[in-house]
Structure formats: C-alpha cells, structure tokens
Coordinates of C-alpha atoms in Angstrom, one line a residue:
M658 CA -29.0 7.5 -17.0
I659 CA -28.2 10.8 -16.3
R660 CA -25.6 10.0 -14.0
T661 CA -24.3 7.7 -17.2
A662 CA -24.5 11.2 -18.7
R663 CA -22.7 13.5 -16.4
N664 CA -20.1 10.3 -16.3
L665 CA -19.6 10.5 -20.0
S666 CA -19.4 14.1 -19.8
R667 CA -16.8 14.0 -17.3
L668 CA -14.9 11.4 -19.5
F669 CA -14.9 13.1 -22.8
Q670 CA -13.3 16.1 -20.9
I671 CA -10.5 13.9 -19.6
A672 CA -9.9 11.9 -23.1
R673 CA -9.6 15.2 -24.5
V674 CA -6.7 16.3 -22.1
L675 CA -5.5 12.5 -22.6
A676 CA -5.2 12.8 -26.5
R677 CA -3.5 16.3 -26.3
H678 CA -0.6 14.5 -24.3
D679 CA -0.9 11.6 -26.7
A680 CA -1.6 9.3 -23.6
L681 CA -5.0 7.7 -24.3
F682 CA -3.8 4.3 -23.9
P683 CA -5.0 3.2 -21.0
L684 CA -8.3 3.5 -22.4
E685 CA -7.9 1.7 -25.3
D686 CA -9.2 -1.6 -23.6
V687 CA -12.0 -1.0 -23.0
P688 CA -14.6 -1.3 -25.9
A689 CA -17.3 0.9 -25.2
L690 CA -14.9 3.6 -24.9
R691 CA -13.6 3.0 -28.5
E692 CA -15.7 5.8 -30.0
L693 CA -15.1 8.0 -28.1
I694 CA -11.5 7.6 -27.6
G695 CA -11.6 8.0 -31.5
V696 CA -12.8 11.2 -31.4
A697 CA -10.9 12.7 -29.1
R698 CA -7.7 11.6 -30.9
A699 CA -9.1 12.5 -34.0
V700 CA -10.1 16.0 -32.9
Y701 CA -7.4 16.8 -30.0
R702 CA -4.1 14.5 -30.5
R703 CA -1.4 16.8 -30.5
P704 CA 2.6 15.4 -31.1
A705 CA 3.8 14.6 -27.6
E706 CA 7.2 13.8 -26.3
G707 CA 8.6 10.9 -24.2
R708 CA 7.6 7.6 -23.4
P709 CA 4.2 6.5 -22.8
G710 CA 4.3 6.6 -19.1
Q711 CA 5.8 10.5 -19.1
R712 CA 2.9 11.7 -21.3
L713 CA 0.5 10.1 -19.1
A714 CA 1.8 11.9 -15.9
R715 CA 1.6 14.9 -17.5
A716 CA -1.3 14.8 -18.3
F717 CA -2.6 13.5 -14.9
A718 CA -0.7 16.5 -13.5
E719 CA -2.8 18.9 -16.1
L720 CA -6.0 17.1 -14.7
G721 CA -5.4 17.9 -11.2
P722 CA -5.2 16.6 -7.3
T723 CA -7.2 13.5 -7.7
F724 CA -5.6 12.3 -10.8
I725 CA -2.0 13.2 -9.5
K726 CA -2.9 11.0 -6.6
L727 CA -4.4 8.4 -9.4
G728 CA -1.3 8.2 -11.2
Q729 CA 0.7 7.6 -7.9
A730 CA -1.6 4.7 -6.8
L731 CA -1.1 3.5 -10.4
S732 CA 2.7 3.8 -10.0
T733 CA 2.0 0.9 -7.9
R734 CA 0.2 -1.2 -10.6
P735 CA 2.7 -2.9 -13.0
D736 CA 0.4 -5.6 -13.7
L737 CA -2.4 -3.0 -15.0
L738 CA -0.1 -0.8 -17.2
G739 CA 3.1 -2.2 -17.6
E740 CA 6.5 -1.6 -15.7
E741 CA 7.8 1.0 -17.8
V742 CA 4.6 3.1 -17.4
A743 CA 4.3 2.1 -13.5
A744 CA 8.0 3.5 -13.2
D745 CA 7.7 6.5 -15.2
L746 CA 4.5 7.4 -13.1
T747 CA 6.1 7.2 -9.5
Y748 CA 8.1 10.2 -10.6
L749 CA 5.1 12.0 -11.1
Q750 CA 5.1 15.6 -9.6
D751 CA 2.9 16.2 -7.1
K752 CA 3.2 20.0 -7.5
L753 CA 0.1 22.8 -8.2
Q754 CA -0.1 26.1 -7.5
P755 CA -0.3 27.6 -4.6
F756 CA -3.6 28.9 -3.1
S757 CA -4.0 32.2 -1.4
F758 CA -2.7 33.3 2.1
A759 CA -6.5 34.6 3.0
E760 CA -7.6 30.8 2.3
A761 CA -5.4 29.3 4.5
R762 CA -5.8 32.2 7.1
A763 CA -9.6 31.4 6.8
I764 CA -9.3 27.2 7.2
I765 CA -6.8 27.6 10.0
E766 CA -8.9 30.1 12.0
G767 CA -12.0 27.9 10.8
E768 CA -10.3 24.8 12.4
F769 CA -9.5 26.2 16.2
E770 CA -12.1 29.1 16.4
Q771 CA -9.1 31.4 17.2
P772 CA -7.1 34.1 15.2
L773 CA -4.3 32.9 13.3
E774 CA -2.3 35.4 15.6
S775 CA -2.7 33.9 18.9
L776 CA -2.0 30.4 17.4
Y777 CA 1.7 31.6 16.0
S778 CA 3.9 34.5 16.7
S779 CA 4.7 34.5 13.1
F780 CA 3.6 32.7 10.1
D781 CA 5.2 32.9 6.6
E782 CA 2.2 34.0 4.0
T783 CA 4.0 32.3 1.1
P784 CA 4.0 28.5 0.8
V785 CA 7.4 26.4 1.1
A786 CA 5.5 23.7 -0.9
A787 CA 2.0 23.3 -3.1
A788 CA 0.9 19.6 -3.4
S789 CA -2.5 18.4 -4.7
I790 CA -3.8 17.8 -1.1
A791 CA -2.2 20.4 1.1
Q792 CA 0.5 23.3 1.0
V793 CA 3.0 23.9 3.7
H794 CA 3.9 27.4 5.4
F795 CA 6.9 27.9 7.9
A796 CA 5.6 29.6 11.4
V797 CA 7.1 29.9 14.7
T798 CA 4.3 29.2 17.7
P799 CA 4.3 31.8 20.8
D800 CA 6.6 30.0 22.9
G801 CA 9.7 29.9 19.9
R802 CA 9.2 26.7 18.3
P803 CA 10.0 26.9 14.3
V804 CA 7.3 24.6 12.7
A805 CA 5.8 23.6 9.2
V806 CA 2.1 24.1 9.4
K807 CA 0.3 21.9 6.3
V808 CA -3.5 23.5 5.3
L809 CA -5.7 21.0 3.2
R810 CA -6.4 22.6 -0.2
P811 CA -9.8 24.3 -0.4
G812 CA -11.9 22.4 -2.6
V813 CA -10.5 19.2 -3.0
E814 CA -12.6 17.0 -1.2
Q815 CA -15.7 17.9 -3.6
Q816 CA -13.3 17.5 -6.3
F817 CA -12.3 14.2 -5.1
R818 CA -15.5 13.1 -4.5
R819 CA -16.9 13.8 -8.1
D820 CA -13.7 12.0 -9.8
I821 CA -13.9 9.1 -7.8
A822 CA -17.6 8.4 -8.7
L823 CA -16.2 8.3 -12.5
F824 CA -13.6 5.9 -11.5
Y825 CA -16.1 3.5 -9.7
W826 CA -18.2 3.7 -12.7
L827 CA -15.3 2.9 -15.2
A828 CA -14.1 -0.2 -12.8
R829 CA -17.3 -1.7 -12.8
L830 CA -17.8 -1.4 -16.3
I831 CA -14.5 -3.0 -17.0
E832 CA -15.3 -5.6 -15.1
R833 CA -19.1 -6.2 -16.4
I834 CA -17.1 -6.4 -20.8
Q835 CA -13.7 -7.1 -19.6
P836 CA -13.9 -10.9 -17.1
H837 CA -10.4 -11.8 -17.7
L838 CA -9.4 -8.5 -16.3
R839 CA -11.5 -9.4 -12.9
R840 CA -8.8 -11.1 -11.2
L841 CA -7.1 -7.5 -11.4
R842 CA -9.6 -6.7 -8.9
P843 CA -10.4 -2.9 -10.3
V844 CA -13.2 -2.2 -8.6
D845 CA -11.2 -3.2 -5.1
T846 CA -8.2 -1.3 -6.7
I847 CA -10.7 1.8 -6.6
A848 CA -11.9 0.9 -3.2
T849 CA -8.2 1.2 -2.4
F850 CA -7.2 3.9 -3.7
E851 CA -10.5 5.8 -2.3
E852 CA -9.4 4.8 1.2
S853 CA -5.7 6.0 1.1
V854 CA -6.9 9.6 -0.4
N855 CA -9.6 9.7 2.6
I856 CA -6.9 9.6 4.9
E857 CA -4.6 11.8 3.2
M858 CA -7.0 14.4 3.5
D859 CA -7.3 14.1 7.3
L860 CA -4.3 15.6 8.6
R861 CA -4.9 13.7 11.9
F862 CA -4.4 10.2 10.3
E863 CA -1.3 11.7 8.9
A864 CA -0.1 13.0 12.0
A865 CA -0.7 10.0 13.9
A866 CA 1.3 7.5 10.9
A867 CA 4.0 10.3 12.0
A868 CA 4.1 9.7 16.2
E869 CA 3.3 5.9 15.4
M870 CA 6.8 5.3 13.3
S871 CA 8.2 8.3 15.8
E872 CA 7.7 6.0 18.6
N873 CA 9.4 2.6 16.4
F874 CA 12.9 4.5 15.9
E875 CA 12.8 5.8 19.1
G876 CA 16.1 5.5 20.6
D877 CA 17.8 5.2 17.0
E878 CA 20.7 7.7 16.6
T879 CA 20.9 7.6 12.9
F880 CA 17.1 8.2 11.9
R881 CA 14.0 10.2 13.4
I882 CA 10.6 11.8 12.5
P883 CA 9.9 15.5 13.4
E884 CA 7.4 16.0 16.5
I885 CA 4.1 16.2 15.9
D886 CA 1.9 19.7 17.5
W887 CA -1.0 18.3 18.5
Q888 CA -2.7 21.3 19.9
R889 CA -1.9 22.9 16.6
T890 CA -2.8 19.7 14.7
S891 CA -6.7 19.0 13.1
R892 CA -8.4 17.5 10.5
S893 CA -7.7 20.5 8.0
V894 CA -4.0 21.6 9.5
M895 CA -1.0 19.5 11.2
T896 CA 1.5 21.3 12.4
Q897 CA 4.6 19.9 12.9
E898 CA 8.5 20.6 14.1
R899 CA 10.2 22.1 11.4
I900 CA 13.5 20.5 9.9
T901 CA 16.3 21.9 8.5
G902 CA 18.7 19.5 6.6
I903 CA 19.7 18.7 2.8
S904 CA 17.7 16.9 0.6
L905 CA 19.0 13.0 0.0
D906 CA 19.3 13.4 -3.8
E907 CA 21.7 16.3 -3.3
R908 CA 25.0 14.7 -3.2
E909 CA 27.6 17.2 -3.7
K910 CA 25.8 19.1 -0.9
I911 CA 25.8 16.5 1.4
A912 CA 30.1 16.0 0.7
A913 CA 30.3 19.4 1.2
A914 CA 28.7 19.3 4.3
G915 CA 31.5 17.0 5.3
L916 CA 29.0 14.1 5.3
D917 CA 30.0 10.5 3.7
P918 CA 27.3 9.4 1.0
V919 CA 27.9 6.0 1.4
E920 CA 27.2 6.3 5.4
V921 CA 24.0 8.4 4.9
I922 CA 22.5 5.9 2.2
T923 CA 23.3 3.2 4.7
R924 CA 21.6 4.7 7.2
A925 CA 18.8 5.2 4.8
A926 CA 18.5 1.4 3.7
N927 CA 18.9 0.4 7.2
A928 CA 15.8 2.6 8.2
F929 CA 13.8 1.2 5.2
F930 CA 14.7 -2.3 6.2
N931 CA 13.5 -2.1 9.9
M932 CA 10.2 -0.4 8.4
V933 CA 9.5 -2.8 6.8
F934 CA 10.6 -6.1 8.6
R935 CA 11.0 -5.0 11.9
D936 CA 7.7 -3.2 12.6
G937 CA 5.3 -3.7 9.6
F938 CA 4.8 -0.2 9.1
F939 CA 6.6 1.8 6.3
H940 CA 6.8 5.2 4.9
A941 CA 5.5 4.5 1.2
D942 CA 6.6 7.5 0.0
L943 CA 10.2 8.4 0.4
H944 CA 11.3 10.6 -3.0
P945 CA 14.2 12.8 -2.1
G946 CA 11.5 15.5 -1.4
N947 CA 10.5 13.7 1.7
L948 CA 14.3 12.8 2.7
F949 CA 16.6 15.1 4.4
V950 CA 19.9 14.6 6.3
Q951 CA 20.9 17.2 9.3
A952 CA 24.4 18.7 10.1
D953 CA 25.1 14.9 12.8
G954 CA 24.2 13.3 9.7
V955 CA 21.1 11.9 11.4
I956 CA 18.3 11.4 8.2
V957 CA 15.0 12.6 8.6
A958 CA 11.5 11.6 7.2
V959 CA 8.7 14.0 6.3
D960 CA 4.9 13.5 4.6
F961 CA 3.1 10.8 6.3
G962 CA 0.0 11.1 3.9
I963 CA 0.8 7.1 2.3
T964 CA 2.1 4.4 4.7
G965 CA 1.9 1.3 3.7
R966 CA 1.2 -2.3 7.0
V967 CA 2.8 -5.4 5.9
D968 CA 1.7 -8.1 8.6
H969 CA 4.0 -10.7 10.1
E970 CA 2.9 -13.3 8.3
T971 CA 3.4 -11.5 4.9
R972 CA 7.2 -10.3 6.3
R973 CA 7.8 -14.1 6.2
I974 CA 6.9 -15.1 3.2
L975 CA 8.1 -11.6 1.9
G976 CA 11.5 -12.7 3.3
E977 CA 11.2 -16.2 2.1
M978 CA 11.0 -15.2 -1.3
L979 CA 14.2 -12.8 -0.9
L980 CA 16.1 -16.1 0.7
G981 CA 15.3 -18.0 -2.2
F982 CA 16.1 -15.2 -4.9
L983 CA 19.3 -14.5 -3.4
T984 CA 20.3 -18.0 -3.2
G985 CA 18.9 -19.1 -6.4
N986 CA 16.7 -21.5 -4.7
Y987 CA 13.6 -20.8 -7.4
R988 CA 11.9 -23.5 -6.4
R989 CA 11.5 -22.7 -2.7
V990 CA 10.3 -19.2 -4.3
A991 CA 7.7 -21.2 -6.0
E992 CA 6.6 -23.2 -3.2
V993 CA 6.5 -19.8 -0.6
H994 CA 3.9 -18.5 -3.3
F995 CA 1.6 -21.9 -3.3
E996 CA 1.8 -21.9 0.8
A997 CA 0.8 -18.5 0.8
G998 CA -2.5 -19.2 -1.1
W999 CA -1.7 -16.4 -4.2
V1000 CA -1.1 -18.8 -6.7
P1001 CA -4.1 -21.4 -7.5
A1002 CA -2.9 -25.0 -6.4
D1003 CA -4.1 -26.4 -9.5
K1004 CA -1.3 -24.2 -11.2
S1005 CA 2.1 -25.8 -11.7
V1006 CA 4.9 -25.6 -8.9
D1007 CA 7.6 -26.2 -11.9
A1008 CA 6.2 -24.0 -14.2
F1009 CA 6.5 -21.1 -11.4
T1010 CA 10.0 -22.1 -10.6
Q1011 CA 10.7 -21.5 -14.1
A1012 CA 9.4 -18.4 -14.7
A1013 CA 11.0 -17.3 -11.4
R1014 CA 14.4 -18.6 -12.5
S1015 CA 13.7 -16.1 -16.0
I1016 CA 12.9 -12.9 -13.9
A1017 CA 15.7 -13.6 -11.2
E1018 CA 18.8 -14.7 -13.4
P1019 CA 18.7 -11.4 -15.9
I1020 CA 18.5 -9.0 -13.2
F1021 CA 21.1 -10.8 -10.5
G1022 CA 23.7 -11.4 -13.9
K1023 CA 24.3 -7.4 -13.4
P1024 CA 26.8 -5.7 -11.6
I1025 CA 26.2 -5.5 -7.7
Q1026 CA 25.3 -1.8 -7.8
E1027 CA 22.6 -1.6 -10.8
I1028 CA 20.3 -5.1 -8.8
S1029 CA 16.7 -3.8 -8.2
I1030 CA 14.9 -5.6 -5.7
A1031 CA 11.8 -3.3 -7.1
R1032 CA 12.4 -4.4 -10.4
L1033 CA 12.7 -8.0 -9.6
L1034 CA 9.2 -7.7 -7.3
G1035 CA 7.8 -5.9 -10.3
Q1036 CA 8.7 -8.5 -13.0
L1037 CA 7.5 -10.9 -10.9
F1038 CA 3.9 -9.2 -10.7
A1039 CA 4.2 -8.7 -14.6
V1040 CA 3.9 -12.7 -14.6
T1041 CA 0.9 -13.1 -12.6
E1042 CA -1.9 -13.4 -15.4
T1043 CA -0.2 -16.8 -16.5
F1044 CA -0.9 -18.0 -13.2
S1045 CA -3.9 -16.6 -12.1
M1046 CA -2.3 -15.1 -9.4
E1047 CA -4.3 -12.6 -7.2
T1048 CA -2.9 -8.8 -6.8
Q1049 CA -1.3 -8.6 -3.7
P1050 CA -2.1 -4.7 -2.7
Q1051 CA 0.5 -4.6 0.2
L1052 CA 3.1 -5.8 -2.0
L1053 CA 2.3 -3.3 -4.6
L1054 CA 2.6 -0.2 -2.5
L1055 CA 6.2 -2.3 -1.2
Q1056 CA 7.2 -2.3 -4.3
K1057 CA 6.6 1.0 -5.2
S1058 CA 8.8 2.7 -1.9
M1059 CA 11.4 0.2 -3.1
L1060 CA 11.5 1.7 -6.2
L1061 CA 12.0 5.2 -4.7
A1062 CA 14.7 4.1 -2.2
E1063 CA 16.4 2.7 -4.7
G1064 CA 16.4 6.1 -6.7
V1065 CA 17.5 8.0 -4.1
G1066 CA 20.2 5.7 -3.2
R1067 CA 21.5 5.6 -6.8
V1068 CA 21.5 9.6 -7.5
L1069 CA 23.3 9.9 -3.7
A1070 CA 25.6 6.7 -4.0
P1071 CA 25.2 5.4 -7.8
E1072 CA 28.4 2.6 -7.2
I1073 CA 26.7 0.9 -4.2
N1074 CA 23.6 -1.2 -3.9
M1075 CA 21.5 -0.5 -0.8
W1076 CA 20.8 -3.8 -0.2
E1077 CA 24.1 -4.7 0.2
L1078 CA 24.8 -2.4 3.1
A1079 CA 21.8 -3.8 4.4
Q1080 CA 23.1 -7.3 4.5
P1081 CA 23.7 -7.0 8.0
L1082 CA 20.2 -6.7 9.2
I1083 CA 18.9 -9.0 6.4
T1084 CA 20.8 -11.7 7.5
D1085 CA 20.4 -11.0 11.4
W1086 CA 16.2 -11.0 10.3
M1087 CA 16.6 -14.2 8.6
R1088 CA 18.3 -16.3 10.9
S1089 CA 15.8 -15.0 13.7
N1090 CA 12.9 -15.4 11.7
L1091 CA 13.2 -18.2 9.4
G1092 CA 16.1 -20.0 10.7
P1093 CA 15.1 -23.4 13.3
E1094 CA 15.0 -21.3 16.5
A1095 CA 12.2 -18.8 14.8
R1096 CA 10.1 -22.0 13.9
I1097 CA 10.5 -23.8 17.3
K1098 CA 9.6 -20.1 19.1
A1099 CA 6.4 -20.3 16.3
A1100 CA 5.2 -23.4 17.3
V1101 CA 5.8 -22.8 20.9
V1102 CA 3.7 -19.9 20.3
G1103 CA 1.1 -21.3 18.4
T1104 CA 1.0 -24.3 21.0
A1105 CA 0.4 -21.9 23.8
R1106 CA -2.7 -19.5 21.9
S1107 CA -3.8 -22.8 21.6
L1108 CA -3.8 -23.5 25.2
E1109 CA -5.3 -20.4 26.1
K1110 CA -8.1 -20.9 24.5
L1111 CA -8.8 -24.2 25.7
P1112 CA -10.4 -22.8 28.9
S1113 CA -13.1 -21.1 27.3
I1114 CA -13.5 -23.9 24.8
L1115 CA -14.0 -26.0 28.0
V1116 CA -16.5 -23.5 29.6
Q1117 CA -18.4 -23.5 26.6
A1118 CA -19.1 -27.0 26.5
E1119 CA -19.9 -27.3 29.9
Q1120 CA -22.8 -24.7 29.7
A1121 CA -24.1 -25.9 26.4
A1122 CA -24.3 -29.7 28.2
R1123 CA -26.1 -28.0 31.5
M1124 CA -28.4 -26.6 28.9
I1125 CA -29.1 -29.9 27.3
S1126 CA -29.5 -31.8 30.7
S1127 CA -32.4 -29.1 31.9
E1128 CA -34.0 -28.6 28.5
G1129 CA -33.0 -31.9 26.0
L1130 CA -31.0 -31.8 22.8
K1131 CA -33.6 -29.5 20.8
L1132 CA -32.7 -29.8 17.0
H1133 CA -33.9 -26.9 14.5
P1134 CA -36.3 -28.3 12.2
D1135 CA -34.0 -27.6 9.0
T1136 CA -31.1 -30.0 11.2
V1137 CA -33.6 -32.8 11.3
R1138 CA -34.6 -32.8 7.9
E1139 CA -31.1 -33.0 6.6
M1140 CA -30.6 -35.7 9.0
A1141 CA -33.7 -37.3 7.8
R1142 CA -32.5 -37.1 4.3
Q1143 CA -29.6 -38.6 5.1
G1144 CA -31.2 -41.8 6.6
A1145 CA -33.3 -41.8 3.0
L1146 CA -30.3 -41.6 1.2
T1147 CA -27.9 -44.8 3.5
S1148 CA -31.3 -47.0 2.9
G1149 CA -31.3 -49.4 0.9
R1150 CA -27.7 -49.9 0.9
R1151 CA -25.1 -51.1 3.2
S1152 CA -23.1 -47.9 5.0
L1153 CA -20.2 -48.9 6.8
F1154 CA -21.6 -45.6 9.4
P1155 CA -24.8 -44.9 9.5
A1156 CA -26.4 -41.5 8.9
W1157 CA -27.0 -41.1 12.8
L1158 CA -23.9 -41.8 14.4
P1159 CA -22.5 -38.6 14.0
W1160 CA -25.4 -36.9 16.3
A1161 CA -25.1 -40.1 18.7
L1162 CA -21.7 -39.2 19.1
V1163 CA -22.0 -35.4 20.0
V1164 CA -25.2 -36.3 22.6
A1165 CA -22.3 -38.8 24.2
L1166 CA -19.9 -36.3 24.4
L1167 CA -22.7 -33.8 26.0
G1168 CA -24.1 -36.5 28.3
I1169 CA -20.0 -37.3 29.8
L1170 CA -19.7 -33.5 30.4
V1171 CA -23.0 -33.4 31.9
S1172 CA -21.9 -36.4 34.3
R1173 CA -18.6 -34.6 35.5

C-alpha cells in the first residue's frame, strides 16, 4: 500500500510535467490512470508547439536522466508509440547542466585513491560535454598523452533506481488490465531498459565495448575507435584517447578540409554494415555527436554506452529479408518470418506477403536517395499486431541505429543513398552467407558438430549400460505408474504397438551395448 501511494505520488509529478508539454498521450490507454491524467490535464496543461513526439521529447528532457534514457529506448519501439513519435524521440538531446569540478575531482580521487594531479598532469575543469549519465573533461596524462575523461554523474544511480521501480509497477499494471498489450512485453521491455542503463552506469563495460569494436576493425584504414587507457578507467571513470576531428553533420567544414563528403559517407556506411553483418556487434547510438572525421579522412566513433548484438542466425534472417525486399520477392520475406518463428504458424503466409508488399512498394517507389531501410523496418514492426508477432528487441535497436545512420548520411550527402554506397559489401555478404556455397558450408559445419558430440553420447550410453548390468534397470515410481496407466488404457482394445514395447526396446539396446 505504501509503495503504491509512493508510485502514485511520483506518477502525478511526472503527469504534471507531461501535461505542461501537452504530452500525456502515452498514459491515456491505461484505464486506471484516466482520473489522474484528467486532473493533470485540467490543472497543468499548457499550449505547446510541435508534433506529439517533439513535445514528449521536451518533457522527458525536463524530467531528467532516467527519462532521457527512457526516451532513447522508446525511440526503438514504433510498435508502442507509433513510427512518427519514435522517430522524434530518436533526436532527443541527451544534454544536462554539468556538475561541479569539485564533485568530478572527488569521484576520480575516490575511485583511484590518489590525488587527481598524480593521474593527470593537467585537467580542464570545464567539461566539454554533459549528458544524463556522465560528463567529459579533457586532460593530459603524465606521459603527455591528450585524453578525454568521462565521469559518472553523482546521484544518478539512486535516481534511476527510484524511477525504474515506478516503470516496473506501470508495466505490470498494463499487463494486468490490458491483456491485448502483453504481446508487446512491457515488463520485458523495462527489464531490457534496466539492463542497458545498468551497463551504461558502469564505465568499465563501455570501455570493454570500445576495445572489442577496436579489435573488430583492426587493420581497417577507414574507420577506428579511440584507445582506452585502462590504468585510468574504473566503474565511475573512463579515460580514452582524445579525438580531434569534424562532426559528420558539418558538411561545409568537411568540404573545406578538402574531404569528399560522398567518400566520407561511403566509409561510414561500410563501417556500419561491417558492424552489423560481419561482426554482429554494432554501435547503437550513431548520432553526429558520436562520429568524427579526421584530417586524413579516417572516421572515428566515440561513446559506446549503447551497443547491440545480432547473432549469426538473426543476421542470416535479416539478410534474406533484405534480399527479398530488394528483389521484390515478398513471398520470401513472409516465409523467412515464419521460418524464424517470429510469426505464429497459424497465421497466413499469403496475408503476410500482402502486408510486406504494402509496406515496401511505396518506399521503393521513391527516388533512390530517399529510400530508407530503417523506415521499412519500422513500418514492418508497426503491422506486427495483426499477425501476433512478438517484439524482436535486437531488431528494434538495429532499426534505431539505421535511422540515425541514415540521418547522418542525408545531412552529409543528401543526393546519395548510403545503402547504395554499401552495395558491393551487401552483394559479397549475400553471396558468402546466403548462396549455395554458404548453404553447403553450413550443412558441413552442422554435420561436423554432430559428429563431435557422438563420442560423448556413446560414452554416456556405455556408462548407463555398465550401471544397468551391475545394478539392474531401476525405474522411478512415477515411471512405473505411467507404464501401468498406459497398460490399462490399451487393455480391452486391440493395439498395434503394446505399451511395454518402447521400454523393451530401451532394455534391448542397452543389452547390446553391455555385450559389446
């Protein structure tokens, strides 16, 4: 009761802010909250400009760190809020007022148990960026290396814990009173969100993600990741190589530096494609503030707080979907969804084929530079309710990343489609992973893995046979009762296979193994 009262009190505070921005619509479908929403709208509502998603983004920014992160998470869920709102939330600015240098110093010295001056020969007291989870200062190490130091925002973990408890309470309430929304898995969505932010609040995880992606791109002369200074990295502090470059959305500066914008976006498109399809590990927050191009044309990515993974099977499915859409084979697009188990088998393949065509034809009918694969995925997710298709979190995060990448591409080279630039890589990947040779290779690998397991299976069977030969065949009482029940069911009627036959076959097989 006390927890419910506390949640309702906090919820009313949130509703008040949402009302001021005319952004209460996400809560309107929860019957239990209608009275609270009505009061907040009547008392606090103010005229607000912009689309619903833009108004919601401004409200989330005012509500602070947890809600900024929630907005970023919801930007991957067009199935929850609609495609337009999700797209607007993609551009939610993760910026807050910086915290003081004294607090930053205390956190750094507490983490490493030594004075700031012994860690860095110089440290800029004014941060260069301040976001919801952390802020960044420039510094120089004692050996003269320029670095960027990311420091976790004080108190952010406590605030997050308070708000996440409210989100769980709301998600469970929605699942209980709105059964038709359970397929959207609101509780699972909050759990995924919680896990994601927990990772962001431990900067060692971000450092590890950066190091892993750096290894993936080792030897690549077009794309790289800043080096991590592990000696000055901990749970609340991360130190990495300082980057100097031009943000990828500054087209005029890039051109003035003598760089070809088309070449730059080609490198960015290739890097993103390699992350997703080659490595199955991608940067999931590729807005312009996290992508820079150096004077030599090399692209550098920063901020690895949000990353995503796509396993090999999902990559294959996604590749077949993409190939089906690009070739107009909508039947194959539908079949892939059913083969993957994403759509229940009792639904109509023909109807899903029709839905896929209705989504793709308007998009592919546009000029090549306006075609958006991210929009295609977003609209595909929007029709999932009709086919009882469960949410695929890994694809939602990928769709958000593609949307951001496409946005960067349109600013840098609006006359070009970034997926067309990546066409050679797409073609090679399709041939290597979906062609006849790849299928033969997959079959050979599958057979080899099965053969690898065979010796252990035989060893286990032989051990079982020795046990039976020395101790006899012991059956659990429940098994004996079930055998008796089966015998009773078949008694009085003719049966082609007696109930005891499977057990006799088991005993015979084990007898053969014993006599080997």
